[in-house]
Every structure is written in structure tokens, then in C-alpha cells.
CSV table of C-alpha atoms in Angstrom, one decimal:
chain,number,residue,atom,x,y,z
A,246,MET,CA,0.0,0.0,0.0
A,247,MET,CA,1.3,3.4,-1.0
A,248,LEU,CA,0.3,6.4,1.1
A,249,SER,CA,0.6,10.0,0.0
A,250,TRP,CA,2.3,12.2,2.6
A,251,SER,CA,2.7,15.5,0.7
A,252,ARG,CA,2.0,18.8,2.5
A,253,THR,CA,0.2,21.9,1.3
A,254,THR,CA,-0.1,25.5,2.5
A,255,ILE,CA,-3.4,27.1,2.2
A,256,SER,CA,-3.4,30.8,1.0
A,257,PRO,CA,-5.7,33.1,-0.9
A,258,SER,CA,-5.7,33.6,-4.7
A,259,SER,CA,-7.6,35.7,-7.2
A,260,SER,CA,-11.4,35.7,-7.5
A,261,SER,CA,-11.2,34.7,-11.1
A,262,GLN,CA,-9.3,31.6,-10.3
A,263,ALA,CA,-11.8,30.8,-7.6
A,264,LEU,CA,-14.6,31.0,-10.1
A,265,VAL,CA,-12.8,28.7,-12.5
A,266,LEU,CA,-12.2,26.2,-9.7
A,267,VAL,CA,-15.8,26.3,-8.5
A,268,ALA,CA,-16.9,25.7,-12.0
A,269,ALA,CA,-14.5,22.7,-12.3
A,270,VAL,CA,-15.9,21.1,-9.2
A,271,LEU,CA,-19.5,21.7,-10.2
A,272,SER,CA,-18.8,20.3,-13.7
A,273,TYR,CA,-17.3,17.1,-12.1
A,274,LEU,CA,-20.2,16.7,-9.6
A,275,VAL,CA,-22.9,16.8,-12.3
A,276,SER,CA,-20.9,14.8,-15.0
A,277,TYR,CA,-22.5,11.4,-14.4
A,278,SER,CA,-21.8,8.9,-17.1
A,279,GLY,CA,-25.4,8.2,-17.9
A,280,HIS,CA,-25.3,4.6,-17.0
A,281,VAL,CA,-27.6,4.3,-14.0
A,282,ALA,CA,-28.6,0.9,-12.6
A,283,ALA,CA,-31.4,0.2,-10.1
A,284,ALA,CA,-32.6,3.8,-10.1
A,285,ALA,CA,-35.5,4.7,-7.9
A,286,VAL,CA,-37.4,8.0,-7.6
A,287,ALA,CA,-36.0,11.0,-9.6
A,288,GLY,CA,-33.1,8.9,-10.8
A,289,HIS,CA,-31.6,8.1,-7.4
A,290,PRO,CA,-30.6,4.6,-6.4
A,291,ASP,CA,-32.7,2.8,-3.9
A,292,TYR,CA,-30.5,3.7,-0.9
A,293,ALA,CA,-32.8,1.9,1.6
A,294,ASP,CA,-32.6,-1.4,-0.3
A,295,ALA,CA,-28.8,-0.9,-0.5
A,296,LEU,CA,-28.6,-0.2,3.2
A,297,ALA,CA,-30.5,-3.3,4.1
A,298,LYS,CA,-28.2,-5.4,1.9
A,299,SER,CA,-25.0,-3.8,3.1
A,300,ILE,CA,-25.8,-4.8,6.6
A,301,LEU,CA,-27.0,-8.3,5.6
A,302,PHE,CA,-23.6,-8.9,4.1
A,303,PHE,CA,-22.0,-9.3,7.5
A,304,GLN,CA,-24.0,-12.4,8.2
A,305,GLY,CA,-22.2,-14.1,5.3
A,306,GLN,CA,-18.8,-13.2,7.0
A,307,ARG,CA,-19.7,-14.7,10.4
A,308,SER,CA,-17.4,-17.2,12.1
A,309,GLY,CA,-18.6,-19.3,15.0
A,310,ARG,CA,-22.0,-20.9,15.9
A,311,LEU,CA,-24.7,-19.1,13.9
A,312,PRO,CA,-27.8,-17.9,15.7
A,313,PRO,CA,-31.4,-19.2,15.0
A,314,ASP,CA,-32.2,-15.9,13.1
A,315,GLN,CA,-29.3,-16.3,10.7
A,316,ALA,CA,-30.8,-15.1,7.3
A,317,VAL,CA,-27.8,-16.0,5.1
A,318,ALA,CA,-28.7,-19.7,4.8
A,319,TRP,CA,-25.8,-20.8,2.7
A,320,ARG,CA,-23.5,-20.3,5.7
A,321,SER,CA,-23.2,-22.8,8.6
A,322,ASN,CA,-21.2,-23.1,11.8
A,323,SER,CA,-17.5,-22.8,11.5
A,324,GLY,CA,-14.4,-22.2,13.6
A,325,LEU,CA,-16.0,-23.7,16.7
A,326,SER,CA,-12.6,-24.6,18.3
A,327,ASP,CA,-11.0,-21.2,17.6
A,328,GLY,CA,-8.8,-20.3,20.5
A,329,SER,CA,-8.2,-23.8,21.8
A,330,ALA,CA,-4.6,-23.6,20.7
A,331,ALA,CA,-4.1,-21.0,23.5
A,332,ASN,CA,-6.7,-22.5,25.9
A,333,VAL,CA,-9.1,-19.6,25.4
A,334,ASP,CA,-12.4,-19.1,23.7
A,335,LEU,CA,-12.0,-17.1,20.5
A,336,THR,CA,-15.0,-18.2,18.6
A,337,GLY,CA,-17.1,-15.8,16.7
A,338,GLY,CA,-16.1,-12.6,15.0
A,339,TYR,CA,-15.7,-12.1,11.2
A,340,TYR,CA,-13.6,-13.5,8.4
A,341,ASP,CA,-12.2,-10.3,6.9
A,342,GLY,CA,-12.8,-11.1,3.2
A,343,GLY,CA,-12.9,-14.1,1.0
A,344,ASP,CA,-10.7,-16.3,3.1
A,345,ASN,CA,-11.1,-18.0,6.5
A,346,VAL,CA,-8.8,-16.1,8.7
A,347,LYS,CA,-9.8,-13.8,11.5
A,348,PHE,CA,-7.5,-10.7,11.6
A,349,GLY,CA,-8.1,-8.6,14.6
A,350,PHE,CA,-6.8,-5.4,13.2
A,351,PRO,CA,-9.2,-4.9,10.3
A,352,MET,CA,-12.0,-6.5,12.3
A,353,ALA,CA,-11.7,-3.9,15.0
A,354,PHE,CA,-11.7,-1.1,12.3
A,355,THR,CA,-14.8,-2.7,10.9
A,356,ALA,CA,-16.5,-2.5,14.3
A,357,THR,CA,-15.4,1.1,14.8
A,358,MET,CA,-16.8,2.2,11.4
A,359,LEU,CA,-20.1,0.4,11.8
A,360,SER,CA,-20.5,1.9,15.3
A,361,TRP,CA,-19.7,5.4,14.0
A,362,GLY,CA,-22.3,5.0,11.3
A,363,ILE,CA,-24.9,4.1,14.0
A,364,VAL,CA,-23.9,6.9,16.3
A,365,GLU,CA,-24.2,9.5,13.5
A,366,TYR,CA,-27.0,8.0,11.3
A,367,GLY,CA,-28.8,5.4,13.4
A,368,GLY,CA,-31.9,7.6,13.5
A,369,ARG,CA,-31.9,7.5,9.7
A,370,MET,CA,-31.6,3.7,9.3
A,371,GLN,CA,-35.4,3.3,8.8
A,372,GLY,CA,-35.7,0.3,11.1
A,373,ARG,CA,-32.4,-1.3,10.2
A,374,VAL,CA,-30.6,0.0,13.3
A,375,ARG,CA,-31.3,-3.2,15.2
A,376,ASP,CA,-29.6,-5.2,12.4
A,377,ALA,CA,-26.7,-2.8,12.3
A,378,ARG,CA,-26.2,-3.2,16.1
A,379,ALA,CA,-26.3,-7.0,15.7
A,380,ALA,CA,-23.5,-6.7,13.1
A,381,VAL,CA,-21.4,-4.6,15.5
A,382,ARG,CA,-22.0,-7.0,18.4
A,383,TRP,CA,-20.9,-10.0,16.4
A,384,ALA,CA,-17.5,-8.3,16.2
A,385,THR,CA,-17.4,-6.7,19.7
A,386,ASP,CA,-18.4,-9.9,21.5
A,387,TYR,CA,-15.3,-11.5,19.9
A,388,LEU,CA,-13.1,-8.4,20.6
A,389,LEU,CA,-14.2,-8.4,24.3
A,390,ARG,CA,-13.1,-12.1,24.6
A,391,ALA,CA,-9.8,-11.3,22.8
A,392,ALA,CA,-9.1,-8.3,25.1
A,393,THR,CA,-10.2,-9.9,28.5
A,394,ALA,CA,-9.5,-13.6,28.3
A,395,THR,CA,-6.0,-13.4,29.6
A,396,PRO,CA,-4.7,-10.5,31.7
A,397,GLY,CA,-1.9,-8.6,29.9
A,398,VAL,CA,-2.6,-10.3,26.5
A,399,LEU,CA,-4.6,-9.1,23.5
A,400,TYR,CA,-5.4,-11.9,21.0
A,401,VAL,CA,-5.2,-10.4,17.5
A,402,GLY,CA,-5.8,-13.2,15.1
A,403,VAL,CA,-6.9,-16.8,14.5
A,404,GLY,CA,-5.8,-19.0,11.6
A,405,ASP,CA,-2.5,-19.5,9.8
A,406,PRO,CA,-2.9,-17.1,6.8
A,407,ASP,CA,-0.3,-18.7,4.6
A,408,ALA,CA,-1.8,-22.2,5.1
A,409,ASP,CA,-5.3,-20.8,4.6
A,410,HIS,CA,-4.4,-19.1,1.3
A,411,ARG,CA,-2.9,-22.4,-0.1
A,412,CYS,CA,-6.4,-23.9,0.2
A,413,TRP,CA,-9.8,-23.0,-1.4
A,414,GLU,CA,-12.3,-24.5,1.1
A,415,ARG,CA,-15.5,-23.6,2.8
A,416,PRO,CA,-15.1,-22.2,6.3
A,417,GLU,CA,-17.3,-25.1,7.4
A,418,ASP,CA,-14.7,-27.6,6.1
A,419,MET,CA,-11.5,-25.8,6.9
A,420,ASP,CA,-8.7,-28.0,8.3
A,421,THR,CA,-5.8,-25.6,8.1
A,422,PRO,CA,-4.1,-24.7,11.5
A,423,ARG,CA,-6.1,-22.3,13.6
A,424,THR,CA,-3.0,-20.7,15.1
A,425,VAL,CA,-3.6,-18.0,17.7
A,426,TYR,CA,-1.7,-14.7,17.6
A,427,SER,CA,-1.4,-12.2,20.4
A,428,VAL,CA,0.4,-9.1,21.6
A,429,SER,CA,1.6,-8.5,25.2
A,430,ALA,CA,4.1,-6.3,27.2
A,431,SER,CA,7.0,-8.2,25.7
A,432,SER,CA,5.5,-8.3,22.2
A,433,PRO,CA,3.7,-5.0,21.9
A,434,GLY,CA,1.1,-3.9,19.4
A,435,SER,CA,-0.1,-0.4,20.1
A,436,ASP,CA,-1.8,-0.1,16.7
A,437,VAL,CA,-4.0,-3.2,17.0
A,438,ALA,CA,-4.6,-2.5,20.7
A,439,ALA,CA,-5.6,1.1,20.2
A,440,GLU,CA,-7.8,0.2,17.3
A,441,THR,CA,-9.5,-2.5,19.5
A,442,ALA,CA,-10.0,0.2,22.1
A,443,ALA,CA,-11.5,2.5,19.5
A,444,ALA,CA,-13.9,-0.2,18.4
A,445,LEU,CA,-15.0,-1.0,22.0
A,446,ALA,CA,-15.4,2.7,22.8
A,447,ALA,CA,-17.3,3.5,19.6
A,448,ALA,CA,-19.6,0.5,20.2
A,449,SER,CA,-20.2,1.6,23.7
A,450,LEU,CA,-21.8,4.8,22.2
A,451,ALA,CA,-23.8,2.8,19.7
A,452,PHE,CA,-25.2,0.6,22.5
A,453,LYS,CA,-25.5,3.3,25.2
A,454,ALA,CA,-29.3,3.7,25.0
A,455,ALA,CA,-30.1,0.2,23.6
A,456,ASP,CA,-28.2,-1.9,26.1
A,457,PRO,CA,-26.6,0.2,28.9
A,458,ALA,CA,-25.1,-2.7,30.7
A,459,TYR,CA,-23.3,-3.9,27.6
A,460,SER,CA,-22.2,-0.4,26.9
A,461,ARG,CA,-20.5,-0.2,30.3
A,462,ARG,CA,-18.7,-3.5,29.7
A,463,LEU,CA,-17.4,-2.2,26.4
A,464,VAL,CA,-16.1,1.1,27.7
A,465,ALA,CA,-14.4,-0.5,30.7
A,466,ALA,CA,-12.6,-2.9,28.3
A,467,ALA,CA,-11.8,0.0,26.0
A,468,LYS,CA,-10.1,1.9,28.8
A,469,ASP,CA,-7.9,-1.0,29.8
A,470,THR,CA,-7.0,-1.9,26.2
A,471,MET,CA,-6.1,1.8,25.5
A,472,ALA,CA,-3.9,1.9,28.6
A,473,PHE,CA,-2.1,-1.2,27.4
A,474,ALA,CA,-1.6,0.4,23.9
A,475,VAL,CA,0.0,3.5,25.5
A,476,ARG,CA,2.1,1.7,28.0
A,477,TYR,CA,3.6,-0.9,25.7
A,478,GLN,CA,4.4,0.8,22.5
A,479,GLY,CA,5.3,-1.0,19.2
A,480,LYS,CA,4.0,-2.1,15.9
A,481,TYR,CA,2.1,-5.4,16.1
A,482,SER,CA,3.3,-6.6,12.7
A,483,ASP,CA,6.9,-6.5,14.0
A,484,HIS,CA,6.0,-9.0,16.8
A,485,VAL,CA,3.1,-11.3,16.2
A,486,GLY,CA,4.9,-13.7,13.7
A,487,GLY,CA,3.2,-16.2,11.5
A,488,ASP,CA,3.4,-13.8,8.6
A,489,VAL,CA,0.2,-12.1,9.8
A,490,GLY,CA,1.9,-8.8,9.2
A,491,ALA,CA,2.3,-9.6,5.5
A,492,TYR,CA,-1.5,-9.5,5.2
A,493,TYR,CA,-2.3,-6.6,7.4
A,494,ALA,CA,1.0,-4.9,8.3
A,495,SER,CA,0.8,-1.6,10.2
A,496,TYR,CA,2.4,0.5,7.4
A,497,SER,CA,1.5,3.8,9.0
A,498,GLY,CA,2.9,2.9,12.4
A,499,TYR,CA,0.8,3.3,15.5
A,500,GLN,CA,0.7,7.0,16.3
A,501,ASP,CA,-2.5,7.3,14.2
A,502,GLU,CA,-4.2,4.5,16.2
A,503,LEU,CA,-3.1,6.2,19.5
A,504,LEU,CA,-4.8,9.4,18.3
A,505,TRP,CA,-7.9,7.5,17.0
A,506,GLY,CA,-8.3,5.4,20.1
A,507,SER,CA,-7.9,8.5,22.4
A,508,ALA,CA,-10.4,10.4,20.4
A,509,TRP,CA,-13.1,7.7,20.7
A,510,LEU,CA,-12.4,7.3,24.5
A,511,LEU,CA,-12.7,11.1,24.9
A,512,TRP,CA,-16.2,10.9,23.4
A,513,ALA,CA,-17.2,7.7,25.3
A,514,THR,CA,-15.9,8.7,28.7
A,515,LYS,CA,-15.7,12.6,28.7
A,516,ASP,CA,-12.4,12.1,30.6
A,517,ALA,CA,-10.2,15.1,29.9
A,518,SER,CA,-7.0,13.0,30.3
A,519,TYR,CA,-7.6,11.6,26.8
A,520,LEU,CA,-7.8,15.2,25.4
A,521,ASP,CA,-4.5,16.0,27.1
A,522,TYR,CA,-2.9,12.8,25.6
A,523,LEU,CA,-4.1,13.2,22.1
A,524,THR,CA,-3.0,16.8,21.9
A,525,SER,CA,0.4,15.7,23.0
A,526,LEU,CA,0.8,13.3,20.1
A,527,GLY,CA,1.5,16.1,17.7
A,528,ASP,CA,1.2,14.2,14.4
A,529,ASN,CA,1.0,16.8,11.5
A,530,ASP,CA,1.4,14.5,8.5
A,531,GLY,CA,-0.8,15.3,5.6
A,532,VAL,CA,-2.9,12.4,4.3
A,533,ASP,CA,-5.2,11.8,1.4
A,534,MET,CA,-6.7,8.4,2.3
A,535,PHE,CA,-8.4,6.8,5.3
A,536,SER,CA,-8.3,3.0,5.9
A,537,TRP,CA,-7.9,0.1,8.3
A,538,ASP,CA,-4.2,1.0,8.3
A,539,ASN,CA,-4.1,4.8,8.5
A,540,LYS,CA,-6.6,6.5,10.9
A,541,LEU,CA,-5.3,10.1,10.9
A,542,ALA,CA,-8.0,11.5,8.6
A,543,GLY,CA,-10.8,9.7,10.5
A,544,ALA,CA,-9.4,10.8,13.9
A,545,ARG,CA,-9.2,14.4,12.7
A,546,VAL,CA,-12.8,14.4,11.4
A,547,LEU,CA,-14.0,12.8,14.6
A,548,LEU,CA,-12.3,15.5,16.7
A,549,SER,CA,-13.7,18.2,14.4
A,550,ARG,CA,-17.1,17.2,15.7
A,551,ARG,CA,-16.1,18.6,19.1
A,552,ALA,CA,-14.5,21.6,17.5
A,553,LEU,CA,-17.4,22.5,15.3
A,554,VAL,CA,-20.5,21.2,17.0
A,555,SER,CA,-19.4,21.8,20.6
A,556,GLY,CA,-17.2,24.8,19.9
A,557,ASP,CA,-14.1,23.5,21.6
A,558,ARG,CA,-11.4,25.7,20.1
A,559,ARG,CA,-8.7,23.5,21.6
A,560,LEU,CA,-9.3,21.1,18.8
A,561,ASP,CA,-9.2,23.6,15.9
A,562,SER,CA,-5.9,22.3,14.7
A,563,PHE,CA,-7.5,18.9,14.1
A,564,ARG,CA,-10.4,20.6,12.2
A,565,ARG,CA,-7.8,22.3,10.0
A,566,GLN,CA,-6.1,19.0,9.4
A,567,ALA,CA,-9.4,17.4,8.5
A,568,GLU,CA,-10.0,20.2,6.0
A,569,ASP,CA,-6.6,19.7,4.5
A,570,PHE,CA,-7.5,16.0,4.0
A,571,LEU,CA,-10.7,17.0,2.3
A,572,CYS,CA,-8.9,19.5,0.0
A,573,ARG,CA,-6.6,16.6,-1.0
A,574,ILE,CA,-9.5,14.6,-2.3
A,575,LEU,CA,-11.9,17.2,-3.8
A,576,PRO,CA,-11.8,17.3,-7.6
A,577,GLY,CA,-10.9,20.8,-8.7
A,578,SER,CA,-9.1,21.6,-5.5
A,579,PRO,CA,-5.6,23.2,-6.1
A,580,SER,CA,-4.2,21.0,-3.4
A,581,SER,CA,-5.8,17.7,-4.6
A,582,THR,CA,-3.6,14.7,-4.8
A,583,THR,CA,-6.4,12.4,-5.8
A,584,GLN,CA,-6.9,10.7,-9.1
A,585,TYR,CA,-10.4,10.0,-10.5
A,586,THR,CA,-11.4,7.6,-13.2
A,587,PRO,CA,-13.0,8.8,-16.4
A,588,GLY,CA,-16.4,7.8,-15.0
A,589,GLY,CA,-15.8,9.9,-11.8
A,590,LEU,CA,-14.7,7.3,-9.2
A,591,MET,CA,-12.1,8.2,-6.7
A,592,TYR,CA,-9.1,6.1,-7.4
A,593,LYS,CA,-6.5,5.5,-4.7
A,594,SER,CA,-5.1,2.0,-5.2
A,595,GLY,CA,-5.1,-0.9,-7.6
A,596,HIS,CA,-5.8,-3.2,-4.6
A,597,ALA,CA,-9.4,-3.1,-3.3
A,598,ASN,CA,-9.9,0.5,-4.3
A,599,LEU,CA,-13.5,0.8,-3.1
A,600,GLN,CA,-12.4,0.5,0.5
A,601,TYR,CA,-10.8,3.9,0.2
A,602,VAL,CA,-13.9,5.2,-1.7
A,603,THR,CA,-16.4,4.1,1.0
A,604,SER,CA,-14.2,5.4,3.9
A,605,ALA,CA,-13.6,8.8,2.2
A,606,SER,CA,-17.3,9.1,1.4
A,607,PHE,CA,-18.2,8.5,5.0
A,608,LEU,CA,-15.8,11.3,6.1
A,609,LEU,CA,-17.2,13.6,3.4
A,610,ALA,CA,-20.8,13.1,4.6
A,611,THR,CA,-19.9,13.3,8.2
A,612,PHE,CA,-17.8,16.4,8.1
A,613,ALA,CA,-20.6,18.0,6.0
A,614,LYS,CA,-23.0,17.2,8.8
A,615,TYR,CA,-20.7,19.0,11.3
A,616,MET,CA,-20.4,21.9,8.9
A,617,ALA,CA,-24.1,22.2,8.4
A,618,VAL,CA,-24.9,22.1,12.2
A,619,SER,CA,-22.3,24.9,12.9
A,620,ASN,CA,-22.8,26.9,9.7
A,621,HIS,CA,-19.2,26.4,8.9
A,622,THR,CA,-17.4,26.8,5.5
A,623,PHE,CA,-13.8,26.6,4.5
A,624,SER,CA,-11.6,27.0,1.4
A,625,CYS,CA,-9.1,24.9,-0.4
A,626,LEU,CA,-6.8,27.8,-1.4
A,627,SER,CA,-9.2,29.8,-3.5
A,628,LEU,CA,-11.9,27.1,-3.8
A,629,PRO,CA,-14.8,27.7,-1.3
A,630,VAL,CA,-16.2,24.5,0.2
A,631,THR,CA,-19.6,24.1,1.7
A,632,ALA,CA,-21.4,21.2,3.3
A,633,LYS,CA,-23.3,20.8,0.0
A,634,THR,CA,-20.0,20.4,-1.9
A,635,LEU,CA,-18.9,17.5,0.3
A,636,ARG,CA,-22.3,15.8,0.3
A,637,ALA,CA,-22.4,16.0,-3.5
A,638,LEU,CA,-19.1,14.3,-3.9
A,639,ALA,CA,-20.0,11.6,-1.4
A,640,LYS,CA,-23.3,11.0,-3.2
A,641,LYS,CA,-21.5,10.7,-6.5
A,642,GLN,CA,-19.2,8.0,-5.1
A,643,VAL,CA,-22.0,6.0,-3.6
A,644,ASP,CA,-24.1,6.3,-6.7
A,645,TYR,CA,-21.1,5.0,-8.8
A,646,ILE,CA,-20.8,2.0,-6.5
A,647,LEU,CA,-24.5,1.3,-6.9
A,648,GLY,CA,-24.5,1.4,-10.7
A,649,ALA,CA,-24.1,5.0,-12.0
A,650,ASN,CA,-20.9,4.2,-13.9
A,651,PRO,CA,-19.7,3.5,-17.4
A,652,GLN,CA,-20.2,-0.3,-16.9
A,653,GLY,CA,-23.8,0.1,-15.7
A,654,MET,CA,-22.8,-2.3,-13.0
A,655,SER,CA,-23.6,-2.3,-9.3
A,656,TYR,CA,-20.4,-3.2,-7.4
A,657,MET,CA,-22.7,-4.3,-4.5
A,658,VAL,CA,-23.6,-8.0,-5.0
A,659,GLY,CA,-27.3,-8.6,-5.2
A,660,TYR,CA,-28.2,-5.0,-5.8
A,661,GLY,CA,-29.6,-3.8,-9.1
A,662,ALA,CA,-30.1,-5.6,-12.4
A,663,ARG,CA,-26.3,-6.2,-13.0
A,664,PHE,CA,-23.7,-7.0,-10.5
A,665,PRO,CA,-20.5,-9.2,-10.2
A,666,GLN,CA,-21.2,-13.0,-10.5
A,667,ARG,CA,-17.8,-14.5,-9.7
A,668,ILE,CA,-16.5,-12.7,-6.6
A,669,HIS,CA,-13.3,-13.9,-4.9
A,670,HIS,CA,-14.9,-15.6,-1.9
A,671,ARG,CA,-14.6,-19.2,-0.8
A,672,ALA,CA,-18.0,-19.7,0.8
A,673,ALA,CA,-19.9,-17.9,-2.0
A,674,SER,CA,-18.0,-19.8,-4.8
A,675,MET,CA,-18.8,-23.3,-3.4
A,676,PRO,CA,-22.1,-25.1,-2.7
A,677,SER,CA,-23.4,-24.7,0.8
A,678,VAL,CA,-23.2,-27.6,3.3
A,679,ALA,CA,-27.0,-28.0,2.9
A,680,ALA,CA,-26.6,-28.4,-0.9
A,681,HIS,CA,-23.4,-30.5,-0.7
A,682,PRO,CA,-23.1,-32.1,2.7
A,683,ALA,CA,-19.9,-34.0,1.8
A,684,ARG,CA,-16.6,-32.3,2.7
A,685,ILE,CA,-14.8,-30.5,-0.1
A,686,GLY,CA,-11.0,-30.7,0.3
A,687,CYS,CA,-8.4,-28.0,0.1
A,688,GLN,CA,-7.2,-28.7,-3.5
A,689,GLU,CA,-10.6,-29.9,-4.8
A,690,GLY,CA,-11.9,-26.5,-4.0
A,691,PHE,CA,-9.4,-25.0,-6.5
A,692,SER,CA,-9.9,-27.5,-9.2
A,693,SER,CA,-13.7,-27.8,-9.0
A,694,TYR,CA,-14.8,-24.3,-7.9
A,695,PHE,CA,-12.1,-21.6,-7.9
A,696,ASN,CA,-11.3,-22.4,-11.6
A,697,ALA,CA,-14.9,-22.8,-12.7
A,698,ALA,CA,-16.1,-20.5,-15.4
A,699,GLY,CA,-19.7,-20.1,-14.1
A,700,ALA,CA,-21.2,-17.8,-11.6
A,701,ASN,CA,-20.9,-18.4,-7.9
A,702,PRO,CA,-23.6,-20.7,-6.6
A,703,ASN,CA,-24.3,-18.4,-3.6
A,704,VAL,CA,-25.2,-14.7,-4.0
A,705,HIS,CA,-23.3,-12.9,-1.3
A,706,THR,CA,-26.0,-10.2,-1.0
A,707,GLY,CA,-24.7,-6.8,0.0
A,708,ALA,CA,-21.0,-7.6,-0.6
A,709,VAL,CA,-19.1,-4.6,-2.0
A,710,ILE,CA,-16.0,-5.8,-3.9
A,711,GLY,CA,-12.7,-4.2,-4.7
A,712,GLY,CA,-14.1,-2.5,-7.8
A,713,PRO,CA,-13.0,-1.4,-11.3
A,714,ASP,CA,-9.6,-0.3,-12.4
A,715,LYS,CA,-8.5,3.3,-13.1
A,716,ASN,CA,-10.2,3.2,-16.5
A,717,ASP,CA,-13.5,2.0,-15.1
A,718,ALA,CA,-13.0,-1.5,-16.4
A,719,PHE,CA,-14.0,-4.6,-14.5
A,720,PRO,CA,-13.4,-8.2,-15.7
A,721,ASP,CA,-15.5,-10.0,-13.1
A,722,GLU,CA,-12.9,-12.8,-12.6
A,723,ARG,CA,-12.9,-14.9,-9.4
A,724,GLY,CA,-9.1,-15.0,-9.4
A,725,ASP,CA,-8.7,-11.2,-9.5
A,726,TYR,CA,-8.8,-10.6,-5.8
A,727,ASP,CA,-7.7,-7.0,-6.2
A,728,ARG,CA,-11.0,-6.2,-7.9
A,729,SER,CA,-13.3,-9.1,-7.0
A,730,GLU,CA,-12.9,-9.7,-3.3
A,731,PRO,CA,-15.3,-8.1,-0.7
A,732,THR,CA,-14.1,-7.0,2.7
A,733,THR,CA,-15.9,-6.2,5.9
A,734,TYR,CA,-14.2,-2.8,6.2
A,735,THR,CA,-15.3,-1.7,2.8
A,736,ASN,CA,-19.0,-2.4,3.7
A,737,ALA,CA,-18.6,-1.0,7.2
A,738,ALA,CA,-17.8,2.5,6.0
A,739,LEU,CA,-20.6,2.5,3.5
A,740,VAL,CA,-23.4,1.7,5.9
A,741,GLY,CA,-23.5,5.2,7.4
A,742,CYS,CA,-23.5,6.9,4.0
A,743,LEU,CA,-26.4,4.7,2.8
A,744,ALA,CA,-28.3,5.5,5.9
A,745,TYR,CA,-27.9,9.2,5.3
A,746,PHE,CA,-28.9,9.1,1.7
A,747,ALA,CA,-31.8,6.7,2.4
A,748,GLU,CA,-33.4,9.2,4.6
A,749,SER,CA,-32.6,12.2,2.4
A,750,TYR,CA,-34.0,10.5,-0.8
A,751,LYS,CA,-37.0,8.6,0.4
A,752,SER,CA,-39.2,6.9,-2.2
């Protein structure tokens, strides 16, 4: 993963240049490609349908013993002995994508983003907020066990990733080693610990009214896990072994997670010591993406809430940094470092690009919310920016994902008339246990299913995949994991956006 760290200085320019830049942004925001799938009233996608499906997706990613109300019927129980290698119970949680490994780092980020979506937009979820909380809880129940099972230890993964990736088998059949990975005082992991603390703290807010006792458990564990992250500092991918770091290495280090975790605990606890700590971190790096690895942009937008909505001027520096991030992604901004495809999609990486699109769209919509509440505007050099500017860009990205693109294809599986048929996902690409009770072996999975030309037998409804290339092309090939694999964190960031637009554009 390549991150952009360039810096910009914001200064005034001529009014004529400002008019040109405003015109450029407006031209971009209205220049849809004309290929609109699954449109509802007034040409808008059916955001409520997409919201329901984006949440349902998480059921297809579940590990552990499935509940009686499991709606994704092509999945069955799996990983029921997870944690036994370390004599702890680590059942449950989510498989991160199309494989059968549980990686704690991206799982915690998934829980944080789902929770943030509920906190900001739960009132707009049109009856889906209960399902969204259930999706959060499937992760946080696991994270609570991982954080509290053994004093002084945080369990951060289950499953040998190299062995897992040498097989193509259903999670219900997996027989690869379920190795347990952890961090501790002697093998620190501030990044994964602080992200876990962020997830637990954010979830405590999402459950504060719905389940106060559970909320209190979450925030207590969050405080302990954050203290562990601060006291024993280090990158988890330097210590956990098993090549886990090769899959989710902490490229950005752990300062961003320390800021992110402190910001969430400040909101969840109102304890001023977290404010003192996060202001002492002093990380001024400029960023133009937000992801499971780099949390700086997300933390800055989160802290802007307190600066703009609550008027806390002590956090103005974070607001300015958040605005710098937004200037780096706005088309037409003089300080933009962001590429867009000919069809108008934000393009950050050839690997799972839509994860960056959904996370940036969430920040656009959420900062716009804070701006609207506080009547705030800002400028990218000479380009004036309003809440409407940010919302329009977020909407265009979401609409692209749902089918308003040159391919006329929805990149959410099961949504719209045309969507990917051969996603890179073991369970979706193989018959369910109900349809094929006999075990399917490691290599048989490759020969009979991975290499098959036909569509996947199971429609993984709601899964948002990696997406098209920089030219808007998408081959729909099962082996193309960069473009065809769904991930939990791609969906997690989209849920809040869909909730916002579902309420704003009701049928």
C-alpha cells in the first residue's frame, strides 16, 4: 500500500481563479456517465434497499456458531474450536474477506466504522438500526473475549494465513491450522490495541441507549486496552509472527491509532486526560486516504465534531487538518492529490480501491454534517467549500458503486439488475453444506470451484467488492482478488453513507 504524505499550505488567490475552480468542481459533480442501474425516484438509487443489503452482508462473513435468526442460509457453523490452541475461547467474529482467517486489526476497524455509522446516522436507518447493532455486536463480543480472556494479553488473530491461502475451502470444512496470535508487554502492538480500544469505545456509544449494561462493559474494556496500547508501544506486525503482518501490516505505524483510540475514548468517557494525551501526540502528517491502516483522517474528522458542534477551540488544529484532507480529495481543489477515473470514481489503489472510496465518502458526509450544524465553511486555497460540496461528492461516489458508472454495473452484489457474479470468496463460490453435505477438500476447491467459469452458486448479498480499475474496467474474474474480493471494512464505512442518503432521498 502506498500512502501520500505531501504537504500543502493554504493561501488566498484571485477571485477569477476561484470561479474557475468552483466551475470545475460543479462540472465534475454533475458529470455522471449516464449509465444508471437500479434507479428509484428521480433517478436516485434505492438507498434503503442498498442499506439493508449492506448490513446483511455481515452475516455471510460470520465465524462461530450461527444464531437461529441467521438469514444467510448458505453459511453454517465454523471455527468452533477457535482459541483452543491457546486454551481460550476465541469463537465468533468475522472473516475479513474471501478467506477463512480472523484478523483482529481490520475486524476492529470494521466494528469502529459500523459503530460510528450508528452513532451518526442510526436515526436515519429506517428500522435497520437493530440489524446494524447486531452486526457490530458479532465483532465486539469477539473483541471483548480477545481483550479480556488473559490479563496482559490481547489476542489479535486466529488462523495461519499462509496455510489458509494455499487452500480453497468452505469455512465449514477448513482443516488448516487455527493458530492463535497475540500481543503483550514483551511483544507490543499499540496499533491493534488502540484500534481495538477505539472499536469498543465506539460500540459503547452505539449501545448506550439500547443496552446500557453492555455499553458499560465495552467502555471498561476499551479503557484497559487503550492503557495497554499506550504503556507498551510498538507495531504489532513486528511482533506477532506467523506472517500475519504480511497481510495486514501496520504500514503507517501506531501514532495514528493512538490518536484514533484516544479520540473515541474522549467521546465515550468525557475524561479530559484523553484530550491531554491526544493533543500531546503532535502528528501533523498530511494524508489523502483513510483506511484500516491509517486512521489520521478519521481521527481528525472525529475530533472536528467537538471543535465545530461543541465549539471546543482546543481542537481547531484537528479541524484544519481534517479540512486539509478534504482538500486533497476534492476534484478541482488546487491541493488535490487524488486521481479520478473517467467515470468519476475516486481512485487510490489498484488493490481493493473501493475500501478507500467508502471510507472517504463516510468522512465527506460526516464532516458535511458537522459543517451544516455549525454553519461552517472553509476554502481549499481559492476554492470555497460548503457542506453541499462535500455531500455531492459523497453521493456521486456512492451512486457510482450502486451502478451510476460506465459499466452500468452495481459493485454491490445482489443490488440492481447487473452485479458481479464471480466474486473472490470461498464460501460464496462453493455449494453450501445444505446443498453439498460431503466435505470439499483443500485442493478440490481449487480444481472444481475456484477455476470454474460459471457464476458463484451463492449470491453474497450486499458484498461490496474491490471495484473497477483506473479506467472503469471490471473483468468479473474470481481469481482477480484485487477487484473481486469483498471485505468487511469496505462495507462498514458504506453503511452510514447509505443511511444518510436513504433518509434524504426517500421513495
